[in-house]
């Protein structure tokens, strides 16, 4: 099984030294690194090269926080490492550095590469740069990246799992470790051989608080109208809140827009919803801007309230299910990709739901996680971006 290390220090080299204590005796053939955004990516790479040599591929990137077996942190000073040793199943690394030229085209090129080297139904872990521009803020939309990737794959099916990297919970910036260096506007994919399979659970925490409404005007990710009325007015009325012109950020902490999959009249099931976080609101136009731009005019949505009690119940149920599924299997690694909004500092939950994940998951399974901007998981037949979810994946063999 792989080795896990973590550290926390204002010094990149000191944080890596702490990681090395847990990795003592390990000779990694590949390192997966999640690094708090107060660290310089180049300093992290320099410290890792000093510790493990100049040729070991280093993949991963910046993270809004790191989650390990007996703790977590989002101060920006945390570092988490997964070391794949000589006897571990090793993935192949595929990189695209062209997100700034167009996320859909970059995704398509990446998908074409994956179709060439990935066996059918192979597990692929992908990490991408979430922030296209800092001021004004523009994100690299995962929906365009994944749609393009599916086009590039054509009929070739894989198990795509991943997340958007951030330097902090304020969406300040992001960077990617592509195997050899630190880069912006890139996506890195780890393609595992077919003998390795995943068991993935999506942990939710939202419930509908409105009837179905139709998006009647939308431009990209900016929703102007719901049922012919200003979207912001509709949401405020449904939630019973009035937001000032400077507090639109509050809206992202209490509500999402959700699209129910399958039968719209079926009984409530949290796993039937794809939710979209609200990035910002515009009082002047009465609009809201979502994290992704995959909703269209005519999409039927509901206002979803973020429910901390439901979130914790979802975690307990998901961990129970994944532990059951892993019985009798050889587990290589568990990765938890957790929406940054689920951290207690953002959600207001009385306990960290990530603690429940780390403590509840079978302790024999090597575990590491990070706080993300967007989570990507197999859903309803193919992979798609999700918001305000926790995505737990266990990689194992028979």
Tab-separated table of C-alpha atoms in Angstrom:
chain	number	residue	atom	x	y	z
A	1	UNK	CA	0.000	0.000	0.000
A	2	UNK	CA	1.094	3.596	-0.521
A	3	UNK	CA	2.647	5.718	2.227
A	4	UNK	CA	1.062	8.940	3.524
A	5	UNK	CA	2.820	11.945	5.023
A	6	UNK	CA	1.632	15.345	6.200
A	7	UNK	CA	3.165	18.457	7.673
A	8	UNK	CA	2.342	22.029	8.639
A	9	UNK	CA	4.806	24.897	8.777
A	10	UNK	CA	5.368	28.383	7.410
A	11	UNK	CA	8.515	26.923	5.843
A	12	UNK	CA	8.001	24.645	2.850
A	13	UNK	CA	11.161	22.703	3.641
A	14	UNK	CA	10.105	22.212	7.281
A	15	UNK	CA	6.653	20.979	6.203
A	16	UNK	CA	8.260	18.500	3.807
A	17	UNK	CA	10.644	17.351	6.546
A	18	UNK	CA	7.605	16.546	8.700
A	19	UNK	CA	6.131	14.552	5.823
A	20	UNK	CA	9.395	12.630	5.483
A	21	UNK	CA	9.174	11.394	9.067
A	22	UNK	CA	6.046	9.409	8.168
A	23	UNK	CA	7.567	8.347	4.839
A	24	UNK	CA	10.839	7.124	6.372
A	25	UNK	CA	12.262	4.258	4.349
A	26	UNK	CA	9.978	4.895	1.364
A	27	UNK	CA	11.576	5.208	-2.063
A	28	UNK	CA	8.764	6.810	-4.071
A	29	UNK	CA	8.372	6.324	-7.799
A	30	UNK	CA	5.690	9.026	-7.864
A	31	UNK	CA	4.478	11.670	-5.400
A	32	UNK	CA	0.943	13.061	-5.204
A	33	UNK	CA	1.075	16.386	-3.330
A	34	UNK	CA	-1.646	18.691	-1.973
A	35	UNK	CA	-0.202	21.987	-0.723
A	36	UNK	CA	-1.664	24.918	1.190
A	37	UNK	CA	-1.685	28.139	-0.797
A	38	UNK	CA	0.592	30.126	1.495
A	39	UNK	CA	3.413	27.961	0.217
A	40	UNK	CA	5.132	28.761	-3.055
A	41	UNK	CA	4.787	25.905	-5.488
A	42	UNK	CA	8.402	26.297	-6.568
A	43	UNK	CA	9.595	26.098	-2.949
A	44	UNK	CA	7.541	22.928	-2.442
A	45	UNK	CA	9.092	21.331	-5.529
A	46	UNK	CA	12.601	22.370	-4.423
A	47	UNK	CA	12.056	20.822	-0.989
A	48	UNK	CA	10.645	17.608	-2.467
A	49	UNK	CA	13.552	17.334	-4.894
A	50	UNK	CA	16.003	17.755	-2.019
A	51	UNK	CA	14.250	15.022	-0.057
A	52	UNK	CA	13.503	12.477	-2.795
A	53	UNK	CA	15.804	13.239	-5.709
A	54	UNK	CA	15.538	15.054	-9.043
A	55	UNK	CA	13.654	12.468	-11.109
A	56	UNK	CA	10.571	11.507	-9.071
A	57	UNK	CA	7.404	12.830	-10.792
A	58	UNK	CA	5.449	15.218	-8.533
A	59	UNK	CA	1.763	15.728	-9.372
A	60	UNK	CA	-1.132	17.489	-7.625
A	61	UNK	CA	-1.310	21.157	-6.761
A	62	UNK	CA	-2.451	23.868	-4.392
A	63	UNK	CA	-5.297	23.101	-1.998
A	64	UNK	CA	-7.596	25.242	0.126
A	65	UNK	CA	-6.834	22.801	2.944
A	66	UNK	CA	-5.488	19.324	3.607
A	67	UNK	CA	-7.222	16.427	5.399
A	68	UNK	CA	-5.336	13.525	6.950
A	69	UNK	CA	-6.234	10.575	9.149
A	70	UNK	CA	-6.048	12.309	12.531
A	71	UNK	CA	-6.481	15.951	11.610
A	72	UNK	CA	-7.014	18.653	9.028
A	73	UNK	CA	-6.176	22.271	8.404
A	74	UNK	CA	-6.915	25.167	6.093
A	75	UNK	CA	-4.415	27.751	7.316
A	76	UNK	CA	-2.578	27.526	3.993
A	77	UNK	CA	0.497	26.021	5.652
A	78	UNK	CA	-0.452	22.340	5.333
A	79	UNK	CA	1.144	19.805	2.977
A	80	UNK	CA	-0.046	16.257	2.325
A	81	UNK	CA	1.854	13.621	0.343
A	82	UNK	CA	0.976	10.257	-1.154
A	83	UNK	CA	4.102	8.255	-2.002
A	84	UNK	CA	3.757	5.394	-4.506
A	85	UNK	CA	6.538	2.927	-3.708
A	86	UNK	CA	8.293	0.208	-5.704
A	87	UNK	CA	5.586	-2.398	-5.108
A	88	UNK	CA	2.564	-0.121	-5.633
A	89	UNK	CA	0.363	0.084	-8.714
A	90	UNK	CA	1.653	3.123	-10.569
A	91	UNK	CA	-0.484	5.440	-12.732
A	92	UNK	CA	0.588	7.067	-15.978
A	93	UNK	CA	0.648	10.889	-15.976
A	94	UNK	CA	-1.070	12.894	-18.734
A	95	UNK	CA	-0.994	16.718	-18.784
A	96	UNK	CA	-2.701	19.525	-20.677
A	97	UNK	CA	-1.503	23.122	-20.176
A	98	UNK	CA	-3.910	24.932	-22.520
A	99	UNK	CA	-6.909	25.831	-20.342
A	100	UNK	CA	-6.397	29.554	-20.923
A	101	UNK	CA	-6.878	29.067	-24.674
A	102	UNK	CA	-10.258	27.430	-24.048
A	103	UNK	CA	-11.378	24.860	-21.499
A	104	UNK	CA	-13.481	22.818	-23.921
A	105	UNK	CA	-10.684	22.529	-26.486
A	106	UNK	CA	-8.165	21.680	-23.755
A	107	UNK	CA	-10.508	19.033	-22.397
A	108	UNK	CA	-10.986	17.530	-25.838
A	109	UNK	CA	-7.229	17.281	-26.390
A	110	UNK	CA	-6.826	15.687	-22.958
A	111	UNK	CA	-9.650	13.241	-23.661
A	112	UNK	CA	-8.030	12.174	-26.929
A	113	UNK	CA	-4.791	11.394	-25.078
A	114	UNK	CA	-6.673	9.454	-22.433
A	115	UNK	CA	-8.503	7.426	-25.083
A	116	UNK	CA	-5.119	6.355	-26.488
A	117	UNK	CA	-3.614	5.077	-23.248
A	118	UNK	CA	-6.448	4.268	-20.797
A	119	UNK	CA	-8.041	0.829	-20.879
A	120	UNK	CA	-11.872	0.847	-20.936
A	121	UNK	CA	-13.348	1.672	-17.521
A	122	UNK	CA	-9.939	2.613	-16.119
A	123	UNK	CA	-9.856	4.905	-13.106
A	124	UNK	CA	-8.507	8.377	-13.917
A	125	UNK	CA	-7.820	10.965	-11.199
A	126	UNK	CA	-7.724	14.509	-12.588
A	127	UNK	CA	-6.754	17.773	-10.895
A	128	UNK	CA	-7.079	21.125	-12.626
A	129	UNK	CA	-6.400	24.834	-12.020
A	130	UNK	CA	-9.677	26.427	-10.866
A	131	UNK	CA	-8.752	30.111	-11.289
A	132	UNK	CA	-8.368	31.557	-14.775
A	133	UNK	CA	-8.049	35.188	-13.689
A	134	UNK	CA	-7.764	36.816	-10.282
A	135	UNK	CA	-9.135	40.309	-10.970
A	136	UNK	CA	-11.804	40.340	-12.117
A	137	UNK	CA	-12.354	36.813	-10.824
A	138	UNK	CA	-12.936	34.263	-13.562
A	139	UNK	CA	-12.887	30.530	-12.996
A	140	UNK	CA	-11.917	27.767	-15.369
A	141	UNK	CA	-15.349	26.072	-15.654
A	142	UNK	CA	-15.119	22.361	-14.977
A	143	UNK	CA	-18.275	21.804	-17.027
A	144	UNK	CA	-16.522	22.965	-20.221
A	145	UNK	CA	-13.381	21.005	-19.377
A	146	UNK	CA	-15.302	17.785	-18.716
A	147	UNK	CA	-17.622	18.222	-21.711
A	148	UNK	CA	-14.591	18.631	-23.951
A	149	UNK	CA	-12.924	15.628	-22.357
A	150	UNK	CA	-15.995	13.487	-23.063
A	151	UNK	CA	-15.889	14.624	-26.705
A	152	UNK	CA	-12.230	13.654	-26.916
A	153	UNK	CA	-12.942	10.247	-25.409
A	154	UNK	CA	-15.737	9.638	-27.943
A	155	UNK	CA	-17.125	6.173	-27.135
A	156	UNK	CA	-14.210	5.297	-24.858
A	157	UNK	CA	-15.466	5.101	-21.266
A	158	UNK	CA	-13.344	5.795	-18.190
A	159	UNK	CA	-14.012	6.372	-14.500
A	160	UNK	CA	-13.136	10.076	-14.222
A	161	UNK	CA	-12.745	11.393	-10.667
A	162	UNK	CA	-11.187	14.692	-9.685
A	163	UNK	CA	-11.265	18.180	-8.295
A	164	UNK	CA	-10.456	21.827	-8.860
A	165	UNK	CA	-7.403	23.144	-7.042
A	166	UNK	CA	-7.373	26.406	-5.033
A	167	UNK	CA	-4.826	28.251	-2.913
A	168	UNK	CA	-7.463	29.213	-0.323
A	169	UNK	CA	-11.185	29.371	0.388
A	170	UNK	CA	-11.465	32.872	-1.082
A	171	UNK	CA	-10.710	31.617	-4.616
A	172	UNK	CA	-7.570	33.773	-4.692
A	173	UNK	CA	-5.543	31.602	-7.055
A	174	UNK	CA	-4.496	28.043	-7.912
A	175	UNK	CA	-1.588	26.121	-9.408
A	176	UNK	CA	-0.842	22.622	-10.650
A	177	UNK	CA	2.101	20.266	-10.207
A	178	UNK	CA	2.400	18.579	-13.604
A	179	UNK	CA	5.044	15.995	-12.805
A	180	UNK	CA	8.056	18.197	-13.453
A	181	UNK	CA	7.158	21.782	-12.535
A	182	UNK	CA	4.590	24.278	-11.226
A	183	UNK	CA	2.156	25.531	-13.883
A	184	UNK	CA	-1.005	27.611	-14.297
A	185	UNK	CA	-4.019	26.917	-16.556
A	186	UNK	CA	-3.352	23.186	-16.594
A	187	UNK	CA	-4.952	19.840	-15.829
A	188	UNK	CA	-3.046	16.725	-14.788
A	189	UNK	CA	-4.533	13.227	-15.005
A	190	UNK	CA	-3.360	9.998	-13.370
A	191	UNK	CA	-4.365	6.966	-15.435
A	192	UNK	CA	-4.417	3.766	-13.395
A	193	UNK	CA	-4.102	0.291	-14.914
A	194	UNK	CA	-7.315	-1.712	-15.337
A	195	UNK	CA	-6.685	-4.063	-12.411
A	196	UNK	CA	-7.275	-1.143	-10.054
A	197	UNK	CA	-10.941	-0.314	-9.453
A	198	UNK	CA	-12.679	2.458	-7.542
A	199	UNK	CA	-15.491	2.515	-5.044
A	200	UNK	CA	-16.793	6.077	-4.939
A	201	UNK	CA	-19.436	7.687	-2.759
A	202	UNK	CA	-20.785	11.207	-3.207
A	203	UNK	CA	-21.649	12.877	0.089
A	204	UNK	CA	-24.301	15.573	-0.126
A	205	UNK	CA	-26.115	17.893	2.278
A	206	UNK	CA	-28.769	19.983	0.509
A	207	UNK	CA	-32.550	19.708	0.439
A	208	UNK	CA	-35.074	21.483	-1.836
A	209	UNK	CA	-36.972	24.436	-0.377
A	210	UNK	CA	-38.894	25.451	-3.489
A	211	UNK	CA	-41.027	23.993	-6.228
A	212	UNK	CA	-39.557	23.457	-9.686
A	213	UNK	CA	-38.756	26.652	-11.568
A	214	UNK	CA	-37.593	27.190	-15.117
A	215	UNK	CA	-34.532	29.213	-16.024
A	216	UNK	CA	-35.989	31.705	-18.487
A	217	UNK	CA	-32.896	33.836	-19.068
A	218	UNK	CA	-29.266	32.820	-18.657
A	219	UNK	CA	-25.957	33.888	-20.188
A	220	UNK	CA	-23.102	31.499	-19.508
A	221	UNK	CA	-23.072	30.987	-15.734
A	222	UNK	CA	-25.130	34.131	-14.987
A	223	UNK	CA	-28.802	33.391	-14.286
A	224	UNK	CA	-30.970	36.465	-14.833
A	225	UNK	CA	-34.499	35.066	-14.579
A	226	UNK	CA	-36.383	32.222	-12.937
A	227	UNK	CA	-39.947	31.803	-14.198
A	228	UNK	CA	-39.654	35.184	-15.881
A	229	UNK	CA	-38.700	37.077	-12.697
A	230	UNK	CA	-35.310	38.380	-11.505
A	231	UNK	CA	-33.446	35.389	-10.109
A	232	UNK	CA	-32.086	37.191	-7.046
A	233	UNK	CA	-35.557	38.441	-6.066
A	234	UNK	CA	-37.005	34.940	-6.402
A	235	UNK	CA	-34.294	33.374	-4.249
A	236	UNK	CA	-34.509	36.035	-1.544
A	237	UNK	CA	-38.275	35.669	-1.346
A	238	UNK	CA	-38.125	31.877	-1.186
A	239	UNK	CA	-35.476	31.931	1.535
A	240	UNK	CA	-37.054	34.788	3.456
A	241	UNK	CA	-33.859	36.868	3.442
A	242	UNK	CA	-32.900	40.251	2.048
A	243	UNK	CA	-29.286	40.727	1.127
A	244	UNK	CA	-27.586	44.102	1.020
A	245	UNK	CA	-25.670	45.156	-2.043
A	246	UNK	CA	-22.367	44.152	-0.444
A	247	UNK	CA	-23.407	40.849	1.145
A	248	UNK	CA	-24.155	38.708	-1.887
A	249	UNK	CA	-21.429	36.335	-0.707
A	250	UNK	CA	-23.788	35.321	2.120
A	251	UNK	CA	-26.061	33.716	-0.451
A	252	UNK	CA	-23.409	31.186	-1.415
A	253	UNK	CA	-23.253	30.019	2.194
A	254	UNK	CA	-26.931	29.166	2.514
A	255	UNK	CA	-28.289	28.076	-0.866
A	256	UNK	CA	-27.564	26.427	-4.190
A	257	UNK	CA	-29.564	25.809	-7.352
A	258	UNK	CA	-30.259	22.126	-7.903
A	259	UNK	CA	-31.280	20.151	-10.978
A	260	UNK	CA	-33.048	16.880	-10.195
A	261	UNK	CA	-32.052	13.956	-12.366
A	262	UNK	CA	-34.511	11.294	-13.501
A	263	UNK	CA	-38.182	11.368	-12.510
A	264	UNK	CA	-38.944	14.868	-11.178
A	265	UNK	CA	-41.862	13.522	-9.171
A	266	UNK	CA	-39.973	10.708	-7.453
A	267	UNK	CA	-39.523	10.868	-3.687
A	268	UNK	CA	-36.683	13.054	-2.439
A	269	UNK	CA	-33.264	11.441	-2.770
A	270	UNK	CA	-30.161	13.571	-2.237
A	271	UNK	CA	-28.295	11.457	-4.811
A	272	UNK	CA	-30.688	12.600	-7.551
A	273	UNK	CA	-29.497	16.211	-7.500
A	274	UNK	CA	-26.722	18.103	-9.222
A	275	UNK	CA	-26.271	21.325	-7.262
A	276	UNK	CA	-24.599	24.517	-8.345
A	277	UNK	CA	-23.039	26.915	-5.842
A	278	UNK	CA	-23.774	30.613	-6.195
A	279	UNK	CA	-20.525	32.473	-6.811
A	280	UNK	CA	-21.955	35.988	-6.529
A	281	UNK	CA	-25.120	38.051	-6.915
A	282	UNK	CA	-25.657	41.330	-8.765
A	283	UNK	CA	-28.240	43.635	-7.209
A	284	UNK	CA	-28.260	45.966	-10.238
A	285	UNK	CA	-29.236	43.221	-12.701
A	286	UNK	CA	-31.094	40.954	-10.278
A	287	UNK	CA	-28.884	38.061	-11.389
A	288	UNK	CA	-26.833	35.349	-9.735
A	289	UNK	CA	-23.670	33.779	-11.108
A	290	UNK	CA	-23.105	30.051	-10.608
A	291	UNK	CA	-19.791	28.206	-10.273
A	292	UNK	CA	-20.506	26.341	-13.513
A	293	UNK	CA	-22.211	27.254	-16.778
A	294	UNK	CA	-23.845	23.956	-17.680
A	295	UNK	CA	-27.430	25.047	-16.934
A	296	UNK	CA	-29.392	26.270	-19.940
A	297	UNK	CA	-32.524	28.241	-20.735
A	298	UNK	CA	-35.358	25.847	-19.978
A	299	UNK	CA	-33.465	23.910	-17.274
A	300	UNK	CA	-35.814	23.116	-14.395
A	301	UNK	CA	-34.234	23.822	-11.025
A	302	UNK	CA	-35.080	24.099	-7.365
A	303	UNK	CA	-33.623	26.288	-4.672
A	304	UNK	CA	-31.646	24.032	-2.353
A	305	UNK	CA	-30.928	24.890	1.263
A	306	UNK	CA	-27.592	23.781	2.678
A	307	UNK	CA	-28.392	21.564	5.657
A	308	UNK	CA	-25.559	20.738	8.078
A	309	UNK	CA	-27.466	17.948	9.830
A	310	UNK	CA	-28.205	16.316	6.477
A	311	UNK	CA	-24.555	16.745	5.479
A	312	UNK	CA	-23.370	14.828	8.549
A	313	UNK	CA	-25.969	12.095	8.041
A	314	UNK	CA	-24.853	11.752	4.429
A	315	UNK	CA	-21.248	11.295	5.580
A	316	UNK	CA	-22.162	8.580	8.088
A	317	UNK	CA	-24.243	6.689	5.528
A	318	UNK	CA	-21.602	6.985	2.819
A	319	UNK	CA	-18.767	5.782	5.052
A	320	UNK	CA	-20.833	2.815	6.172
A	321	UNK	CA	-21.475	1.879	2.538
A	322	UNK	CA	-17.876	2.210	1.399
A	323	UNK	CA	-16.505	0.199	4.323
A	324	UNK	CA	-18.945	-2.570	3.465
A	325	UNK	CA	-17.887	-2.514	-0.199
A	326	UNK	CA	-14.178	-2.790	0.686
A	327	UNK	CA	-14.469	-5.993	2.709
A	328	UNK	CA	-12.298	-8.692	1.184
A	329	UNK	CA	-10.496	-6.283	-1.173
A	330	UNK	CA	-6.897	-5.004	-1.167
A	331	UNK	CA	-7.211	-1.253	-0.759
A	332	UNK	CA	-4.394	0.868	-2.167
A	333	UNK	CA	-5.536	4.406	-1.339
A	334	UNK	CA	-8.510	6.534	-0.273
A	335	UNK	CA	-8.725	10.115	-1.553
A	336	UNK	CA	-11.263	12.588	-0.162
A	337	UNK	CA	-12.048	15.593	-2.370
A	338	UNK	CA	-14.113	17.908	-0.178
A	339	UNK	CA	-15.816	21.131	-1.239
A	340	UNK	CA	-14.233	24.010	0.685
A	341	UNK	CA	-17.719	25.241	1.585
A	342	UNK	CA	-18.266	22.153	3.736
A	343	UNK	CA	-15.479	23.113	6.173
A	344	UNK	CA	-16.945	24.292	9.470
A	345	UNK	CA	-15.420	27.747	9.056
A	346	UNK	CA	-17.648	28.167	5.966
A	347	UNK	CA	-20.649	25.960	6.686
A	348	UNK	CA	-21.050	26.805	10.373
A	349	UNK	CA	-21.328	23.095	11.231
A	350	UNK	CA	-20.558	22.302	14.874
A	351	UNK	CA	-18.091	19.586	13.847
A	352	UNK	CA	-15.882	19.065	10.821
A	353	UNK	CA	-17.542	16.551	8.538
A	354	UNK	CA	-14.085	15.646	7.200
A	355	UNK	CA	-13.206	14.391	10.697
A	356	UNK	CA	-16.140	11.969	10.418
A	357	UNK	CA	-14.827	10.730	7.079
A	358	UNK	CA	-11.252	10.213	8.260
A	359	UNK	CA	-12.267	8.606	11.551
A	360	UNK	CA	-15.071	6.448	10.140
A	361	UNK	CA	-13.217	5.023	7.143
A	362	UNK	CA	-11.487	1.699	7.785
A	363	UNK	CA	-8.150	2.675	9.361
A	364	UNK	CA	-6.320	-0.003	7.389
A	365	UNK	CA	-6.820	2.070	4.213
A	366	UNK	CA	-4.187	4.790	3.513
A	367	UNK	CA	-6.089	8.096	3.462
A	368	UNK	CA	-5.493	11.697	2.370
A	369	UNK	CA	-7.830	14.477	1.299
A	370	UNK	CA	-7.987	18.120	0.319
A	371	UNK	CA	-10.487	20.988	0.125
A	372	UNK	CA	-11.483	21.770	-3.461
A	373	UNK	CA	-13.425	24.236	-5.556
A	374	UNK	CA	-15.342	21.678	-7.658
A	375	UNK	CA	-15.639	17.903	-7.388
A	376	UNK	CA	-15.848	15.624	-10.440
A	377	UNK	CA	-17.423	12.179	-10.108
A	378	UNK	CA	-19.223	9.472	-12.059
A	379	UNK	CA	-22.893	10.455	-11.932
A	380	UNK	CA	-25.868	9.104	-13.857
A	381	UNK	CA	-23.832	7.308	-16.501
A	382	UNK	CA	-20.827	9.585	-16.953
A	383	UNK	CA	-18.648	11.923	-14.932
A	384	UNK	CA	-19.683	15.509	-14.311
A	385	UNK	CA	-18.765	18.402	-12.009
A	386	UNK	CA	-20.573	18.675	-8.673
A	387	UNK	CA	-20.779	21.433	-6.040
A	388	UNK	CA	-20.964	21.307	-2.239
A	389	UNK	CA	-20.234	17.614	-2.156
A	390	UNK	CA	-17.667	15.427	-0.489
A	391	UNK	CA	-16.233	12.859	-2.898
A	392	UNK	CA	-14.611	9.803	-1.316
A	393	UNK	CA	-12.853	7.348	-3.604
A	394	UNK	CA	-11.153	4.132	-2.534
A	395	UNK	CA	-8.837	2.513	-5.078
A	396	UNK	CA	-8.487	-1.246	-4.640
A	397	UNK	CA	-7.936	-4.623	-6.272
A	398	UNK	CA	-9.460	-8.033	-5.692
